[in-house]
Each structure stands twice: as C-alpha cells, then as structure tokens.
mmCIF file of C-alpha atoms and ligand atoms in Angstrom:
data_model
loop_
_atom_site.group_PDB
_atom_site.id
_atom_site.type_symbol
_atom_site.label_atom_id
_atom_site.label_comp_id
_atom_site.label_asym_id
_atom_site.label_seq_id
_atom_site.Cartn_x
_atom_site.Cartn_y
_atom_site.Cartn_z
ATOM 1 C CA MET S 1 -32.520 45.395 9.830
ATOM 2 C CA ALA S 2 -33.840 44.148 12.994
ATOM 3 C CA ARG S 3 -34.495 40.569 13.336
ATOM 4 C CA ARG S 4 -37.909 39.282 13.833
ATOM 5 C CA THR S 5 -37.842 36.606 16.578
ATOM 6 C CA LEU S 6 -40.768 33.761 16.127
ATOM 7 C CA PRO S 7 -42.448 32.869 19.182
ATOM 8 C CA LEU S 8 -41.578 29.076 20.324
ATOM 9 C CA PRO S 9 -43.861 26.522 19.151
ATOM 10 C CA LYS S 10 -46.436 25.716 22.385
ATOM 11 C CA ARG S 11 -45.004 22.237 22.686
ATOM 12 C CA LEU S 12 -41.513 23.949 23.560
ATOM 13 C CA GLN S 13 -43.001 26.678 25.975
ATOM 14 C CA PRO S 14 -42.414 26.590 29.496
ATOM 15 C CA ALA S 15 -45.204 24.536 31.410
ATOM 16 C CA PRO S 16 -47.802 26.743 33.305
ATOM 17 C CA LYS S 17 -46.882 28.260 36.847
ATOM 18 C CA ARG S 18 -48.039 25.430 39.623
ATOM 19 C CA PRO S 19 -49.814 26.712 42.516
ATOM 20 C CA GLY S 20 -47.128 28.111 45.162
ATOM 21 C CA GLU S 21 -44.558 28.190 42.776
ATOM 22 C CA ASP S 22 -42.230 31.218 42.843
ATOM 23 C CA ASP S 23 -41.097 31.010 39.379
ATOM 24 C CA GLY S 24 -42.767 28.894 36.629
ATOM 25 C CA ALA S 25 -40.081 29.693 33.670
ATOM 26 C CA THR S 26 -37.428 27.541 35.929
ATOM 27 C CA ARG S 27 -39.529 24.429 34.882
ATOM 28 C CA LEU S 28 -38.618 22.538 31.628
ATOM 29 C CA THR S 29 -40.902 20.996 29.360
ATOM 30 C CA PRO S 30 -39.002 17.541 28.386
ATOM 31 C CA ALA S 31 -38.519 18.902 24.699
ATOM 32 C CA GLU S 32 -37.210 21.985 26.059
ATOM 33 C CA ALA S 33 -35.007 20.257 28.402
ATOM 34 C CA GLY S 34 -33.885 18.307 25.417
ATOM 35 C CA ILE S 35 -32.747 21.595 23.662
ATOM 36 C CA THR S 36 -31.103 22.826 26.865
ATOM 37 C CA VAL S 37 -29.074 19.598 26.772
ATOM 38 C CA VAL S 38 -27.961 20.380 23.460
ATOM 39 C CA ASP S 39 -27.303 23.947 23.929
ATOM 40 C CA TRP S 40 -25.375 22.979 27.285
ATOM 41 C CA ILE S 41 -22.976 20.863 25.411
ATOM 42 C CA ASP S 42 -22.492 23.364 22.465
ATOM 43 C CA GLU S 43 -22.253 26.211 24.980
ATOM 44 C CA ARG S 44 -18.658 24.244 26.169
ATOM 45 C CA MET S 45 -17.516 22.470 22.856
ATOM 46 C CA SER S 46 -18.603 25.064 20.171
ATOM 47 C CA MET S 47 -19.537 22.415 17.593
ATOM 48 C CA SER S 48 -22.587 23.689 16.125
ATOM 49 C CA GLY S 49 -20.981 26.256 13.733
ATOM 50 C CA GLY S 50 -18.734 23.370 12.497
ATOM 51 C CA ILE S 51 -21.889 21.265 12.023
ATOM 52 C CA ARG S 52 -23.520 23.651 10.167
ATOM 53 C CA TRP S 53 -20.534 24.754 8.015
ATOM 54 C CA MET S 54 -20.517 20.892 7.249
ATOM 55 C CA LEU S 55 -24.106 20.259 6.519
ATOM 56 C CA PHE S 56 -25.534 23.471 5.519
ATOM 57 C CA ARG S 57 -23.922 24.455 2.296
ATOM 58 C CA LYS S 58 -24.372 25.204 -1.481
ATOM 59 C CA VAL S 59 -24.172 22.624 -4.052
ATOM 60 C CA PRO S 60 -24.084 23.616 -7.819
ATOM 61 C CA ARG S 61 -26.840 23.513 -10.171
ATOM 62 C CA GLY S 62 -27.242 20.313 -12.370
ATOM 63 C CA ILE S 63 -25.795 17.686 -10.017
ATOM 64 C CA ASN S 64 -27.119 14.310 -10.043
ATOM 65 C CA TRP S 65 -27.354 10.646 -8.516
ATOM 66 C CA ALA S 66 -23.672 10.214 -9.609
ATOM 67 C CA TYR S 67 -22.707 12.627 -6.993
ATOM 68 C CA THR S 68 -23.911 10.344 -3.951
ATOM 69 C CA LEU S 69 -21.323 7.698 -4.871
ATOM 70 C CA GLY S 70 -18.993 9.489 -2.237
ATOM 71 C CA SER S 71 -21.480 9.160 0.458
ATOM 72 C CA ALA S 72 -22.436 5.605 -0.520
ATOM 73 C CA THR S 73 -18.948 4.358 -0.157
ATOM 74 C CA MET S 74 -18.781 6.321 3.154
ATOM 75 C CA PHE S 75 -22.012 4.238 4.436
ATOM 76 C CA ALA S 76 -20.630 1.031 3.236
ATOM 77 C CA PHE S 77 -17.656 1.559 5.204
ATOM 78 C CA LEU S 78 -19.486 2.473 8.332
ATOM 79 C CA ALA S 79 -21.470 -0.941 7.860
ATOM 80 C CA GLN S 80 -18.185 -2.825 7.432
ATOM 81 C CA ALA S 81 -16.794 -1.188 10.749
ATOM 82 C CA VAL S 82 -20.257 -2.090 12.780
ATOM 83 C CA THR S 83 -20.655 -5.524 11.355
ATOM 84 C CA GLY S 84 -16.658 -6.257 11.993
ATOM 85 C CA VAL S 85 -17.349 -4.825 15.804
ATOM 86 C CA PHE S 86 -19.690 -7.752 16.153
ATOM 87 C CA LEU S 87 -17.234 -10.149 14.167
ATOM 88 C CA ALA S 88 -14.389 -9.240 16.542
ATOM 89 C CA MET S 89 -16.650 -9.999 19.689
ATOM 90 C CA TYR S 90 -16.328 -13.960 18.786
ATOM 91 C CA TYR S 91 -13.307 -14.067 16.214
ATOM 92 C CA ARG S 92 -9.897 -15.431 17.455
ATOM 93 C CA PRO S 93 -6.571 -15.006 15.613
ATOM 94 C CA ASP S 94 -5.530 -18.261 16.608
ATOM 95 C CA ALA S 95 -3.817 -20.272 13.701
ATOM 96 C CA SER S 96 -3.601 -23.578 15.336
ATOM 97 C CA GLY S 97 -7.286 -24.291 14.586
ATOM 98 C CA GLY S 98 -9.014 -21.472 16.966
ATOM 99 C CA ALA S 99 -9.621 -19.137 14.329
ATOM 100 C CA TYR S 100 -11.431 -21.432 11.887
ATOM 101 C CA ASP S 101 -13.480 -22.631 14.542
ATOM 102 C CA SER S 102 -14.404 -19.009 15.853
ATOM 103 C CA ILE S 103 -15.520 -18.547 12.619
ATOM 104 C CA ARG S 104 -17.635 -21.808 12.270
ATOM 105 C CA TYR S 105 -18.995 -20.912 15.383
ATOM 106 C CA ILE S 106 -19.964 -17.261 14.381
ATOM 107 C CA THR S 107 -21.602 -19.114 10.852
ATOM 108 C CA ASP S 108 -23.360 -22.064 12.925
ATOM 109 C CA ASP S 109 -24.318 -21.180 16.413
ATOM 110 C CA ALA S 110 -24.123 -17.321 17.236
ATOM 111 C CA PHE S 111 -27.215 -15.637 17.052
ATOM 112 C CA LEU S 112 -27.403 -13.740 13.748
ATOM 113 C CA GLY S 113 -23.807 -14.698 13.317
ATOM 114 C CA GLN S 114 -24.145 -16.178 9.611
ATOM 115 C CA PHE S 115 -25.946 -12.583 8.538
ATOM 116 C CA VAL S 116 -23.715 -10.475 10.198
ATOM 117 C CA ARG S 117 -20.738 -12.476 8.822
ATOM 118 C CA GLY S 118 -22.590 -12.424 5.416
ATOM 119 C CA MET S 119 -23.169 -8.854 5.764
ATOM 120 C CA HIS S 120 -19.575 -8.067 6.236
ATOM 121 C CA LYS S 121 -18.595 -10.683 3.215
ATOM 122 C CA TRP S 122 -20.713 -9.218 0.854
ATOM 123 C CA GLY S 123 -20.324 -5.433 1.961
ATOM 124 C CA ALA S 124 -16.467 -5.538 1.234
ATOM 125 C CA SER S 125 -17.147 -6.533 -2.293
ATOM 126 C CA VAL S 126 -19.956 -3.605 -2.417
ATOM 127 C CA MET S 127 -17.535 -0.905 -0.940
ATOM 128 C CA ILE S 128 -15.073 -1.714 -3.665
ATOM 129 C CA ILE S 129 -17.427 -1.319 -6.299
ATOM 130 C CA LEU S 130 -18.578 1.486 -4.770
ATOM 131 C CA ILE S 131 -15.156 3.567 -4.563
ATOM 132 C CA PHE S 132 -14.617 2.604 -7.923
ATOM 133 C CA LEU S 133 -17.551 3.825 -9.421
ATOM 134 C CA HIS S 134 -17.155 7.239 -7.196
ATOM 135 C CA MET S 135 -13.664 7.365 -8.711
ATOM 136 C CA ALA S 136 -15.027 6.777 -12.278
ATOM 137 C CA ARG S 137 -17.422 9.753 -11.452
ATOM 138 C CA VAL S 138 -14.928 12.150 -10.467
ATOM 139 C CA PHE S 139 -12.476 11.207 -13.185
ATOM 140 C CA LEU S 140 -14.984 11.595 -15.959
ATOM 141 C CA PHE S 141 -16.234 14.845 -14.481
ATOM 142 C CA GLY S 142 -12.433 15.963 -14.275
ATOM 143 C CA ALA S 143 -13.410 16.989 -10.622
ATOM 144 C CA TYR S 144 -9.596 15.912 -9.651
ATOM 145 C CA LYS S 145 -8.646 19.354 -11.612
ATOM 146 C CA TYR S 146 -7.684 22.146 -9.462
ATOM 147 C CA PRO S 147 -8.115 23.164 -6.636
ATOM 148 C CA ARG S 148 -9.091 19.281 -5.841
ATOM 149 C CA GLU S 149 -5.997 17.548 -6.741
ATOM 150 C CA LEU S 150 -5.279 16.793 -2.857
ATOM 151 C CA THR S 151 -8.804 15.708 -2.568
ATOM 152 C CA TRP S 152 -7.856 12.894 -5.387
ATOM 153 C CA VAL S 153 -4.552 12.088 -3.943
ATOM 154 C CA ILE S 154 -6.022 11.276 -0.354
ATOM 155 C CA GLY S 155 -8.940 9.343 -2.394
ATOM 156 C CA VAL S 156 -6.434 7.221 -4.199
ATOM 157 C CA THR S 157 -4.488 6.333 -0.412
ATOM 158 C CA LEU S 158 -8.308 5.832 0.609
ATOM 159 C CA LEU S 159 -8.607 3.121 -2.449
ATOM 160 C CA ILE S 160 -5.174 1.299 -1.698
ATOM 161 C CA LEU S 161 -6.229 0.912 2.011
ATOM 162 C CA THR S 162 -9.627 -0.321 1.147
ATOM 163 C CA LEU S 163 -7.965 -2.681 -1.191
ATOM 164 C CA ILE S 164 -5.598 -3.666 1.827
ATOM 165 C CA MET S 165 -8.480 -4.137 4.136
ATOM 166 C CA GLY S 166 -9.756 -6.685 1.614
ATOM 167 C CA PHE S 167 -6.556 -8.465 1.260
ATOM 168 C CA THR S 168 -5.767 -8.894 5.093
ATOM 169 C CA GLY S 169 -9.390 -9.818 5.747
ATOM 170 C CA TYR S 170 -9.575 -12.919 3.437
ATOM 171 C CA LEU S 171 -6.880 -14.555 5.396
ATOM 172 C CA LEU S 172 -8.814 -14.667 8.717
ATOM 173 C CA PRO S 173 -11.014 -17.510 8.328
ATOM 174 C CA PHE S 174 -7.868 -19.575 7.764
ATOM 175 C CA ASP S 175 -9.204 -22.362 5.865
ATOM 176 C CA GLN S 176 -7.652 -23.784 3.040
ATOM 177 C CA ARG S 177 -9.043 -21.324 0.234
ATOM 178 C CA SER S 178 -7.905 -17.930 2.528
ATOM 179 C CA TYR S 179 -4.383 -19.718 3.374
ATOM 180 C CA TRP S 180 -3.769 -20.400 -0.047
ATOM 181 C CA ALA S 181 -4.771 -17.429 -1.785
ATOM 182 C CA SER S 182 -2.999 -15.412 0.925
ATOM 183 C CA VAL S 183 0.404 -17.164 0.000
ATOM 184 C CA VAL S 184 -0.332 -16.454 -3.701
ATOM 185 C CA GLY S 185 -0.976 -12.733 -2.887
ATOM 186 C CA ILE S 186 2.250 -12.183 -0.609
ATOM 187 C CA ASN S 187 4.282 -14.108 -3.205
ATOM 188 C CA ILE S 188 2.977 -11.681 -6.024
ATOM 189 C CA ASN S 189 3.828 -8.686 -3.552
ATOM 190 C CA GLY S 190 7.368 -10.393 -3.389
ATOM 191 C CA THR S 191 8.248 -9.982 -7.022
ATOM 192 C CA GLY S 192 7.515 -6.195 -6.830
ATOM 193 C CA PRO S 193 10.907 -3.976 -8.082
ATOM 194 C CA PHE S 194 13.207 -3.111 -4.870
ATOM 195 C CA ILE S 195 10.831 -3.088 -2.014
ATOM 196 C CA GLY S 196 8.948 -6.619 -3.163
ATOM 197 C CA PRO S 197 10.972 -9.390 -1.072
ATOM 198 C CA TYR S 198 11.097 -6.635 1.981
ATOM 199 C CA LEU S 199 7.256 -6.096 1.669
ATOM 200 C CA SER S 200 6.497 -9.915 1.457
ATOM 201 C CA ASP S 201 8.975 -10.560 4.685
ATOM 202 C CA PHE S 202 6.823 -7.862 6.410
ATOM 203 C CA LEU S 203 3.641 -9.252 5.440
ATOM 204 C CA ARG S 204 4.598 -13.147 6.631
ATOM 205 C CA GLY S 205 6.361 -12.070 9.483
ATOM 206 C CA GLY S 206 9.282 -13.526 8.553
ATOM 207 C CA PRO S 207 10.420 -16.293 5.979
ATOM 208 C CA GLU S 208 7.716 -18.554 7.031
ATOM 209 C CA PHE S 209 4.052 -18.299 6.429
ATOM 210 C CA GLY S 210 2.207 -19.253 9.900
ATOM 211 C CA ALA S 211 0.596 -17.713 13.087
ATOM 212 C CA THR S 212 2.641 -14.310 13.093
ATOM 213 C CA THR S 213 1.158 -13.758 9.870
ATOM 214 C CA LEU S 214 -2.164 -14.230 10.982
ATOM 215 C CA SER S 215 -1.776 -11.931 13.905
ATOM 216 C CA ARG S 216 -0.096 -9.471 11.772
ATOM 217 C CA PHE S 217 -2.773 -9.506 9.262
ATOM 218 C CA TYR S 218 -5.197 -9.446 12.232
ATOM 219 C CA ALA S 219 -3.737 -6.171 13.750
ATOM 220 C CA ILE S 220 -3.511 -4.655 10.264
ATOM 221 C CA HIS S 221 -7.026 -5.344 9.542
ATOM 222 C CA MET S 222 -8.582 -4.457 12.967
ATOM 223 C CA LEU S 223 -6.582 -1.663 13.904
ATOM 224 C CA LEU S 224 -4.080 0.080 11.369
ATOM 225 C CA VAL S 225 -5.854 0.234 8.550
ATOM 226 C CA PRO S 226 -9.499 1.273 9.740
ATOM 227 C CA GLY S 227 -7.693 3.926 11.904
ATOM 228 C CA ALA S 228 -6.158 5.279 8.667
ATOM 229 C CA ILE S 229 -9.242 5.098 6.495
ATOM 230 C CA ILE S 230 -11.240 7.173 9.195
ATOM 231 C CA ALA S 231 -8.638 9.864 9.672
ATOM 232 C CA LEU S 232 -8.503 10.041 6.173
ATOM 233 C CA ILE S 233 -11.971 10.292 5.042
ATOM 234 C CA GLY S 234 -12.170 12.926 8.033
ATOM 235 C CA ALA S 235 -9.757 14.863 5.947
ATOM 236 C CA HIS S 236 -11.353 14.183 2.581
ATOM 237 C CA LEU S 237 -14.746 15.234 3.778
ATOM 238 C CA TYR S 238 -13.015 18.367 5.207
ATOM 239 C CA LEU S 239 -11.784 19.187 1.457
ATOM 240 C CA VAL S 240 -14.777 18.750 -0.080
ATOM 241 C CA THR S 241 -16.514 21.089 2.424
ATOM 242 C CA LYS S 242 -14.051 23.483 2.267
ATOM 243 C CA LEU S 243 -13.544 23.652 -1.642
ATOM 244 C CA GLY S 244 -17.534 22.973 -2.311
ATOM 245 C CA ILE S 245 -18.588 20.042 -5.008
ATOM 246 C CA SER S 246 -17.669 20.869 -8.422
ATOM 247 C CA ALA S 247 -20.092 21.438 -10.916
ATOM 248 C CA PRO S 248 -21.021 18.948 -13.630
ATOM 249 C CA PRO S 249 -18.773 19.691 -16.603
ATOM 250 C CA TRP S 250 -21.992 20.680 -18.734
ATOM 251 C CA VAL S 251 -23.172 23.189 -16.376
ATOM 252 C CA ARG S 252 -20.911 26.535 -17.382
ATOM 253 C CA ALA S 253 -19.736 28.791 -14.134
ATOM 254 C CA GLU S 254 -22.340 32.072 -14.765
ATOM 255 C CA SER S 255 -20.036 34.250 -17.028
ATOM 256 C CA GLN S 256 -16.886 33.740 -15.353
ATOM 257 C CA THR S 257 -13.837 31.558 -16.275
ATOM 258 C CA ASP S 258 -12.385 31.811 -12.274
ATOM 259 C CA SER S 259 -14.323 28.963 -10.900
ATOM 260 C CA MET S 260 -12.514 29.833 -7.574
ATOM 261 C CA ALA S 261 -14.655 33.123 -7.561
ATOM 262 C CA VAL S 262 -17.864 31.411 -8.191
ATOM 263 C CA ILE S 263 -17.012 28.903 -4.973
ATOM 264 C CA GLU S 264 -15.700 31.763 -3.113
ATOM 265 C CA ARG S 265 -19.122 33.767 -3.721
ATOM 266 C CA ALA S 266 -21.493 30.894 -2.876
ATOM 267 C CA ARG S 267 -19.582 30.263 0.297
ATOM 268 C CA THR S 268 -19.949 33.939 1.546
ATOM 269 C CA GLU S 269 -23.497 33.650 0.638
ATOM 270 C CA VAL S 270 -24.688 31.289 2.776
HETATM 271 C C1 HEM V 301 -13.446 5.600 1.595
HETATM 272 C C2 HEM V 301 -13.538 5.788 0.352
HETATM 273 C C3 HEM V 301 -13.828 7.405 -0.053
HETATM 274 C C4 HEM V 301 -15.017 7.943 0.638
HETATM 275 C C5 HEM V 301 -15.810 7.630 1.486
HETATM 276 C C6 HEM V 301 -15.301 9.395 -0.280
HETATM 277 C C7 HEM V 301 -16.354 10.272 0.129
HETATM 278 C C8 HEM V 301 -16.374 11.341 -0.572
HETATM 279 C C9 HEM V 301 -17.498 12.133 -0.690
HETATM 280 C C10 HEM V 301 -18.720 11.996 0.400
HETATM 281 C C11 HEM V 301 -17.743 13.213 -1.499
HETATM 282 C C12 HEM V 301 -18.639 14.512 -1.752
HETATM 283 C C13 HEM V 301 -19.537 13.962 -2.887
HETATM 284 C C14 HEM V 301 -19.462 13.193 -4.070
HETATM 285 O O1 HEM V 301 -18.516 13.655 -4.871
HETATM 286 O O2 HEM V 301 -19.820 11.826 -4.021
HETATM 287 C C15 HEM V 301 -16.448 12.866 -2.199
HETATM 288 C C16 HEM V 301 -15.445 13.818 -3.460
HETATM 289 C C17 HEM V 301 -14.503 13.671 -4.043
HETATM 290 N N1 HEM V 301 -13.966 12.657 -3.657
HETATM 291 FE FE1 HEM V 301 -14.125 10.759 -2.465
HETATM 292 N N2 HEM V 301 -14.523 9.303 -1.468
HETATM 293 C C18 HEM V 301 -13.478 7.992 -1.314
HETATM 294 C C19 HEM V 301 -12.570 7.624 -2.052
HETATM 295 C C20 HEM V 301 -12.297 8.408 -3.235
HETATM 296 C C21 HEM V 301 -11.204 8.058 -4.217
HETATM 297 C C22 HEM V 301 -10.811 6.607 -4.562
HETATM 298 C C23 HEM V 301 -10.869 9.272 -4.862
HETATM 299 C C24 HEM V 301 -9.947 9.129 -6.143
HETATM 300 C C25 HEM V 301 -8.883 8.734 -6.450
HETATM 301 C C26 HEM V 301 -11.739 10.130 -4.255
HETATM 302 C C27 HEM V 301 -11.812 11.789 -5.013
HETATM 303 C C28 HEM V 301 -12.886 12.553 -4.608
HETATM 304 C C29 HEM V 301 -12.697 13.955 -5.359
HETATM 305 C C30 HEM V 301 -11.875 14.543 -6.264
HETATM 306 C C31 HEM V 301 -13.971 14.343 -4.749
HETATM 307 C C32 HEM V 301 -14.473 15.872 -4.941
HETATM 308 C C33 HEM V 301 -15.552 15.812 -6.247
HETATM 309 C C34 HEM V 301 -16.289 17.067 -6.243
HETATM 310 O O3 HEM V 301 -15.699 18.110 -6.185
HETATM 311 O O4 HEM V 301 -16.879 16.849 -7.489
HETATM 312 N N3 HEM V 301 -12.298 9.632 -3.685
HETATM 313 N N4 HEM V 301 -15.433 11.698 -1.974
#
C-alpha cells in the first residue's frame, strides 16, 4: 500500500525565493536547518533506529506507578553524578587537613556549595531507598523470573556498587565521624570469611588507616564504581528493552501460557 506523505508544516517549508536568487530551495529556515543537522548526524551515526527501539516500545496492560521506580533510581544516580562533578571541582583528597578544609570551604564559602553538598548527601540516601523499593517491586511482581534472571543479577551488582558508593563517600569529609565510621566499616569487612583480612588490607591500602586509605576511597568513589555503574545501567536497560517489561502478576497473558510468544508478538507489531 502506498504511503501517504503529508506536506511539511508551514514553519518548516523553505523560505520563499528572493529576487535574483537561483534556487530558493537551497536556503533553509532555522527550523529546517535544525532538522538537517540532526539528519546530517544521523546519516553518519545511524542512531535514530536504536533510539526509536529504546523509546518507542509497547508496555503491558495494567502497569502502574511502581514501574517508575527503576527510572527514578536512574535519575537519582544522574543527580548524584552532576552534583558530584561540582563537588569534585573544590574537593581535595588530602589527609593532612586539606580534605576537611575543602569541605568546609564548599559548605561555608563556595557559591551554592552548601546546597550542592546537601543535594549530594541527601541524594545518596534517596538513591539507596529507591533502589530497594525498585528491587522490592521486581521481587513482589515476580519480574526476576525467566527470561529476566540476568537483569536481576545485574541489578544485584548495581545494588552492591551503590552501597559501595555510600561507604566510600562517607569517608571523604575526613572529620571525626567519617574517620571512625570508616575504621569500624573496614574492621567489619575484615571479619568476613577467607577474603575478609585481604579485603580490609586492600581498603586501608596497607596495615595502617591514613592518607592512602583516603586517596583509595576517593579513586573508588570518583572513578572505579561510577564507571562500573554507568556500564551496568547500560546493560540493565538494554535487557529491559530487549525483553520488554513484565506484566503485573494480576494481568494474564492473553489466552497463552508462553509469555515469550506474547513478548515476541508485541515487539514485531511495533
Ligand atoms: C542503579 C540501579 C538501577 C537502575 C538505574 C535500574 C533501572 C531499571 C529500569 C529503568 C527498569 C525498567 C522500569 C522498571 O521496571 O522500573 C528496570 C527493570 C528491572 N530491574 Fe532495575 N535498576 C536498578 C537496580 C536494580 C536492582 C537492584 C534489581 C534487583 C536486584 C533490578 C532488577 C530489575 C529487573 C528484574 C527489571 C525488569 C522488570 C520487569 O521487566 O518488569 N534493578 N530497572
């Protein structure tokens, strides 16, 4: 069947020809030029297909607000990343007083410093609460079952990494509270079976708690774990898109017991 082509809206049509001009169609309106830039990039990168695949997909009937908890966790992470970048502009991982002074500078003197630090500090708790609520939704709805086991396993890794972010971030102000809380945390890790003592030595950066511990926690908090979280969120979302969102347990797959067939049909109908 031939596709009906609709005319371009007026604001996107080429500007009228000026006297003496050869070809009016070569001049672009600003809106048209915008589209052309996107087209130009897409012609080279071919990303629009992937973006459409990711964003325009069918979701099962009966989904509700509980299904937004994964995205809410992702936005909490993004807020942590943005506020963390601004904090890193002023923070110094210096155990001989510099770390504490830089945090005091952020809180008392830097423009909006207290606000950004507060957002990062409270945001950490928000992200941990949201990730647990998201996990509870997935568990209670049975969404971890076939074929979403790998999505769950990646999720568990994300949960552990998020907790590591909280643990390593807590030391960074390097005040009395964060110092002694981290000493206790590392000692608890040391009591673990087999790898416990090696783990606590690794976290301390040797037998003594001190400057190496701070730079180690800083590197883990700023580089290692955020990088891993970004990569794993990518894999998590790829699987969510590829497998489709699971239906709530009270909505039955239309007359079929094979949910994969239903998912496959939904994907091919898009
Ligand atoms: C940084 C942490 C995480 C982010 C950003 C994230 C993001 C998401 C998003 C956006 C979805 C789709 C919408 C939804 O169901 O809410 C989703 C689904 C899912 N997540 Fe997570 N998630 C995270 C952690 C976890 C954890 C800790 C688990 C479990 C241990 C988990 C297991 C799953 C599963 C099994 C699905 C598929 C649910 C379904 O198909 O109904 N995720 N996740």
